[in-house]
Coordinates of C-alpha atoms in Angstrom, one line a residue:
M178 CA -12.0 33.1 7.6
N179 CA -13.1 33.4 11.2
A180 CA -11.7 31.5 14.2
G181 CA -14.5 28.9 14.3
Q182 CA -14.0 28.0 10.6
A183 CA -10.3 27.6 11.2
T184 CA -10.8 25.3 14.1
R185 CA -13.2 23.1 12.0
S186 CA -10.8 22.9 9.1
D187 CA -7.9 22.0 11.3
G188 CA -9.9 19.3 13.2
P189 CA -9.0 16.3 11.0
L190 CA -5.3 17.2 11.2
R191 CA -5.0 18.1 14.9
N192 CA -4.2 14.5 15.9
L193 CA -1.7 13.9 13.1
P194 CA 1.4 14.2 15.4
A195 CA -0.1 11.5 17.6
Y196 CA -0.6 9.2 14.7
L197 CA 2.9 9.8 13.4
Q198 CA 4.3 9.1 16.8
I199 CA 2.4 5.7 16.8
V200 CA 3.9 5.0 13.3
R201 CA 7.4 5.8 14.5
G202 CA 6.8 3.6 17.6
R203 CA 5.8 0.6 15.5
L204 CA 8.9 1.1 13.3
R205 CA 11.2 1.2 16.4
I206 CA 9.5 -1.9 17.8
A207 CA 10.0 -3.7 14.5
M208 CA 13.7 -2.8 14.4
T209 CA 14.2 -3.8 18.1
Y210 CA 12.6 -7.2 17.6
R211 CA 13.8 -7.6 14.0
Q212 CA 14.6 -11.3 14.6
N213 CA 10.9 -12.1 14.4
A214 CA 10.4 -10.1 11.2
L215 CA 13.5 -11.7 9.6
F216 CA 12.2 -15.1 10.5
M217 CA 8.8 -14.5 8.9
L218 CA 10.5 -13.0 5.9
A219 CA 12.7 -16.1 5.6
V220 CA 9.5 -18.2 5.6
V221 CA 8.0 -16.1 2.8
I222 CA 11.2 -16.4 0.8
L223 CA 11.2 -20.2 1.3
Q224 CA 7.5 -20.2 0.1
I225 CA 8.5 -18.2 -3.0
F226 CA 11.2 -20.8 -3.7
I227 CA 8.9 -23.7 -3.3
L228 CA 6.3 -22.1 -5.5
R229 CA 8.8 -21.5 -8.2
K230 CA 9.9 -25.2 -8.2
V231 CA 6.3 -26.5 -8.1
W232 CA 5.1 -24.2 -11.0
T233 CA 8.1 -24.9 -13.0
A234 CA 7.4 -28.7 -12.7
L235 CA 3.7 -28.2 -13.5
Y236 CA 4.5 -26.3 -16.7
G237 CA 7.1 -28.9 -17.7
E238 CA 8.0 -28.5 -21.4
A239 CA 5.1 -26.2 -22.1
G240 CA 6.2 -22.6 -22.4
V241 CA 2.6 -21.2 -22.2
V242 CA -0.5 -22.5 -20.4
N243 CA -3.9 -20.8 -20.9
G244 CA -2.1 -18.0 -22.7
V245 CA 0.2 -17.2 -19.8
A246 CA 4.0 -17.9 -20.0
L247 CA 5.8 -19.6 -17.1
T248 CA 8.1 -16.5 -16.6
D249 CA 5.0 -14.3 -16.2
V250 CA 3.5 -16.7 -13.6
L251 CA 6.8 -16.8 -11.6
V252 CA 7.1 -13.0 -11.6
Y253 CA 3.5 -12.8 -10.5
L254 CA 4.0 -15.3 -7.6
T255 CA 7.2 -13.6 -6.4
I256 CA 5.7 -10.2 -6.2
A257 CA 2.3 -11.4 -4.9
N258 CA 3.9 -13.3 -2.0
L259 CA 6.2 -10.5 -1.1
Q260 CA 3.5 -7.9 -1.3
S261 CA 1.0 -10.1 0.6
W262 CA 3.6 -10.6 3.4
A263 CA 4.3 -6.8 3.7
M264 CA 0.6 -5.9 4.0
Q265 CA -0.5 -8.8 6.3
D266 CA 0.1 -7.1 9.6
L267 CA -1.8 -9.1 12.2
A268 CA 0.3 -7.9 15.1
V269 CA -2.4 -5.3 15.8
G270 CA -4.7 -8.3 16.7
S271 CA -2.2 -9.4 19.4
Y272 CA -1.9 -5.8 20.6
L273 CA -5.7 -5.5 20.9
Y274 CA -6.0 -8.8 22.7
S275 CA -3.4 -7.8 25.3
L276 CA -5.2 -4.5 25.8
V277 CA -8.5 -6.2 26.4
R278 CA -7.1 -9.0 28.5
E279 CA -5.2 -6.7 30.8
G280 CA -7.9 -4.0 31.0
R281 CA -5.7 -1.3 29.5
I282 CA -8.1 -0.7 26.6
A283 CA -9.8 2.1 28.5
F284 CA -6.7 4.3 28.3
D285 CA -6.6 4.0 24.5
I286 CA -10.3 4.7 24.2
L287 CA -10.1 7.8 26.3
R288 CA -7.3 9.4 24.2
P289 CA -8.5 12.3 22.0
A290 CA -6.8 10.8 18.9
G291 CA -9.6 8.2 18.5
F292 CA -9.3 4.5 19.0
V293 CA -9.8 3.2 15.4
P294 CA -7.4 5.8 13.9
Q295 CA -4.8 4.8 16.5
M296 CA -5.1 1.2 15.4
L297 CA -4.8 2.2 11.7
A298 CA -1.7 4.1 12.6
H299 CA -0.3 0.9 14.2
L300 CA -1.1 -0.9 10.9
V301 CA 0.6 1.8 8.8
G302 CA 3.8 1.6 11.0
G303 CA 3.8 -2.2 10.9
T304 CA 3.4 -2.3 7.1
L305 CA 6.1 0.3 6.6
S306 CA 8.5 -1.7 8.6
M307 CA 7.7 -4.9 6.6
V308 CA 8.3 -2.9 3.4
L309 CA 11.7 -1.9 4.6
F310 CA 12.6 -5.5 5.3
A311 CA 11.2 -6.7 2.0
T312 CA 13.1 -4.0 0.1
A313 CA 16.4 -5.0 1.7
A314 CA 15.7 -8.7 0.9
L315 CA 15.1 -8.0 -2.8
P316 CA 18.5 -9.4 -4.0
L317 CA 17.8 -12.7 -2.2
V318 CA 14.2 -12.7 -3.4
A319 CA 15.4 -12.3 -7.0
L320 CA 17.8 -15.2 -6.5
V321 CA 15.2 -17.7 -5.2
G322 CA 12.2 -16.4 -7.1
T323 CA 11.8 -14.4 -10.3
L324 CA 11.6 -10.7 -10.6
G325 CA 11.0 -8.7 -13.8
P326 CA 10.0 -5.3 -15.0
P327 CA 6.3 -4.2 -15.3
A328 CA 4.6 -5.0 -18.6
S329 CA 4.6 -1.3 -19.6
P330 CA 4.9 2.1 -18.2
A331 CA 1.1 2.3 -18.0
A332 CA 1.1 -1.1 -16.2
F333 CA 3.5 0.4 -13.6
G334 CA 1.3 3.4 -13.1
Y335 CA -1.8 1.2 -12.7
W336 CA 0.1 -1.0 -10.2
L337 CA 1.2 1.9 -8.0
L338 CA -2.4 3.3 -7.9
S339 CA -3.9 -0.1 -7.3
L340 CA -1.2 -0.9 -4.6
F341 CA -2.4 2.2 -2.7
F342 CA -6.0 1.0 -2.7
A343 CA -4.9 -2.6 -1.9
F344 CA -3.1 -1.3 1.2
G345 CA -6.4 0.3 2.3
V346 CA -8.4 -2.9 1.8
S347 CA -5.7 -4.9 3.6
M348 CA -5.6 -2.5 6.6
L349 CA -9.3 -2.6 7.1
L350 CA -9.4 -6.4 6.8
N351 CA -6.6 -6.7 9.4
L352 CA -8.4 -4.3 11.7
I353 CA -11.6 -6.3 11.5
V354 CA -9.7 -9.4 12.4
G355 CA -8.0 -7.6 15.3
L356 CA -11.2 -6.3 16.7
G357 CA -12.2 -9.9 17.1
A358 CA -10.2 -9.8 20.3
F359 CA -13.3 -8.3 22.0
W360 CA -15.2 -11.5 21.4
T361 CA -12.6 -14.3 21.9
T362 CA -10.1 -15.2 24.5
E363 CA -7.6 -16.4 21.9
I364 CA -7.0 -14.7 18.6
G365 CA -3.9 -16.6 17.4
A366 CA -5.8 -19.5 15.8
F367 CA -8.3 -17.2 14.1
S368 CA -5.5 -15.0 12.7
M369 CA -3.7 -18.1 11.3
L370 CA -7.0 -19.3 9.6
F371 CA -7.5 -15.8 8.2
T372 CA -4.0 -15.8 6.8
L373 CA -4.4 -19.2 5.1
V374 CA -7.8 -18.3 3.6
S375 CA -6.9 -14.8 2.5
Q376 CA -3.6 -15.9 0.9
F377 CA -5.4 -18.5 -1.2
L378 CA -8.4 -16.4 -2.2
A379 CA -6.2 -13.3 -2.8
G380 CA -4.3 -15.3 -5.5
A381 CA -1.0 -15.4 -3.7
L382 CA -0.6 -19.2 -4.2
I383 CA -2.4 -19.6 -7.5
P384 CA -3.2 -16.7 -9.8
L385 CA -6.9 -16.2 -10.1
Y386 CA -6.8 -16.7 -13.9
F387 CA -6.0 -20.4 -13.2
F388 CA -9.0 -20.8 -10.8
P389 CA -12.0 -22.9 -12.0
G390 CA -14.9 -20.7 -13.1
W391 CA -17.0 -21.2 -10.0
L392 CA -14.1 -20.6 -7.6
R393 CA -12.9 -17.5 -9.4
T394 CA -16.5 -16.2 -9.2
V395 CA -16.4 -16.8 -5.4
A396 CA -13.0 -15.1 -5.1
E397 CA -14.1 -12.1 -7.1
L398 CA -17.1 -11.6 -4.7
L399 CA -14.7 -11.4 -1.7
P400 CA -12.3 -8.6 -0.9
F401 CA -9.1 -10.6 -0.7
Q402 CA -8.4 -10.5 -4.4
A403 CA -8.3 -6.7 -4.2
T404 CA -5.3 -6.9 -1.9
T405 CA -3.0 -9.1 -4.1
F406 CA -4.3 -10.3 -7.4
T407 CA -5.6 -6.9 -8.7
P408 CA -2.4 -4.9 -8.3
V409 CA 0.0 -7.7 -9.3
A410 CA -2.1 -8.6 -12.4
M411 CA -1.8 -5.0 -13.4
Y412 CA 2.0 -5.1 -13.0
G413 CA 2.2 -8.1 -15.3
G414 CA -0.3 -6.7 -17.8
Q415 CA -3.0 -9.2 -17.3
L416 CA -5.3 -6.4 -16.2
A417 CA -5.0 -3.3 -18.4
G418 CA -7.0 -0.5 -19.9
S419 CA -10.6 -0.4 -19.0
E420 CA -10.3 -3.7 -17.0
A421 CA -7.7 -2.1 -14.8
V422 CA -9.8 1.1 -14.2
Q423 CA -12.8 -1.1 -13.3
A424 CA -10.7 -3.2 -11.0
I425 CA -9.4 -0.1 -9.2
G426 CA -13.0 1.1 -8.9
I427 CA -13.9 -2.2 -7.2
Q428 CA -11.0 -1.7 -4.8
F429 CA -12.4 1.7 -3.8
L430 CA -15.8 0.2 -3.3
W431 CA -14.3 -2.5 -1.0
I432 CA -12.7 0.3 1.0
V433 CA -16.0 2.1 1.5
L434 CA -17.8 -1.2 2.4
L435 CA -15.1 -2.4 4.8
A436 CA -14.8 1.1 6.4
G437 CA -18.6 0.7 7.2
A438 CA -18.0 -2.8 8.5
V439 CA -15.2 -1.5 10.8
R440 CA -17.5 1.2 12.1
L441 CA -20.2 -1.3 12.8
V442 CA -17.8 -3.8 14.5
W443 CA -16.2 -1.1 16.6
S444 CA -19.6 0.1 17.8
R445 CA -20.5 -3.4 18.9
A446 CA -17.2 -3.9 20.5
L447 CA -17.5 -0.6 22.4
H448 CA -21.0 -1.7 23.6
R449 CA -19.3 -4.9 25.0
I450 CA -16.8 -2.8 26.9
V451 CA -19.6 -0.7 28.5
V452 CA -21.5 -3.9 29.4
Q453 CA -18.4 -5.6 30.9
G454 CA -17.7 -2.5 32.9
G455 CA -21.2 -2.4 34.4

């Protein structure tokens, strides 16, 4: 192998130390300002508790509704809400907004690591910090919610693989929302609306198998269900075998489509920066 080939092959990894530094930085920030993360985690735990009470009341004396047992629904809702919270890192939107507002965006763009990969590294660090908090809170979550083992070893394997793709879909969605900072002077309200819509259509509040036919069709045409319902339904065994493989394929397709959308949005955002700069 000649020197030119070695340089080309090492190209994608040459900025890895910079990305890891960003991830570590986000972890340090999360630990420094852990009160905010703990408050948000407390909100999620309260939501899990309320959902448990509501669904238990809805089931009443019926042990099974639409072929789904109450215990399975409660396990689904507990894992879905905890997973959704861990992956919903909208802090990158606030970070982008501050960069644009204060004019510091140029420094990040000029860095050789690439702007979009930098933002993805921020999202990875933010999600890892949330996973750490969520893992530490599992005993309390089990107390107020319902936790249980996966439906089978195969279901656990499907869940792990699907969770990886769900993380990819979630990161790209969060990045698209964050890039909205280039077009609006206030991103907080839009982020809140995105959280409400995505949680509902992802199946974090109501499992998709309880949606009316037309609403489930709408949800399945959008990427949100790929972040929550798909992996958690595999964990519980509602998606298995060929259906699980097909669902993972759909997750991969969403990653490809959303990556293209991120590239398009970023190119438009970069054009706005050039225009504003004269």
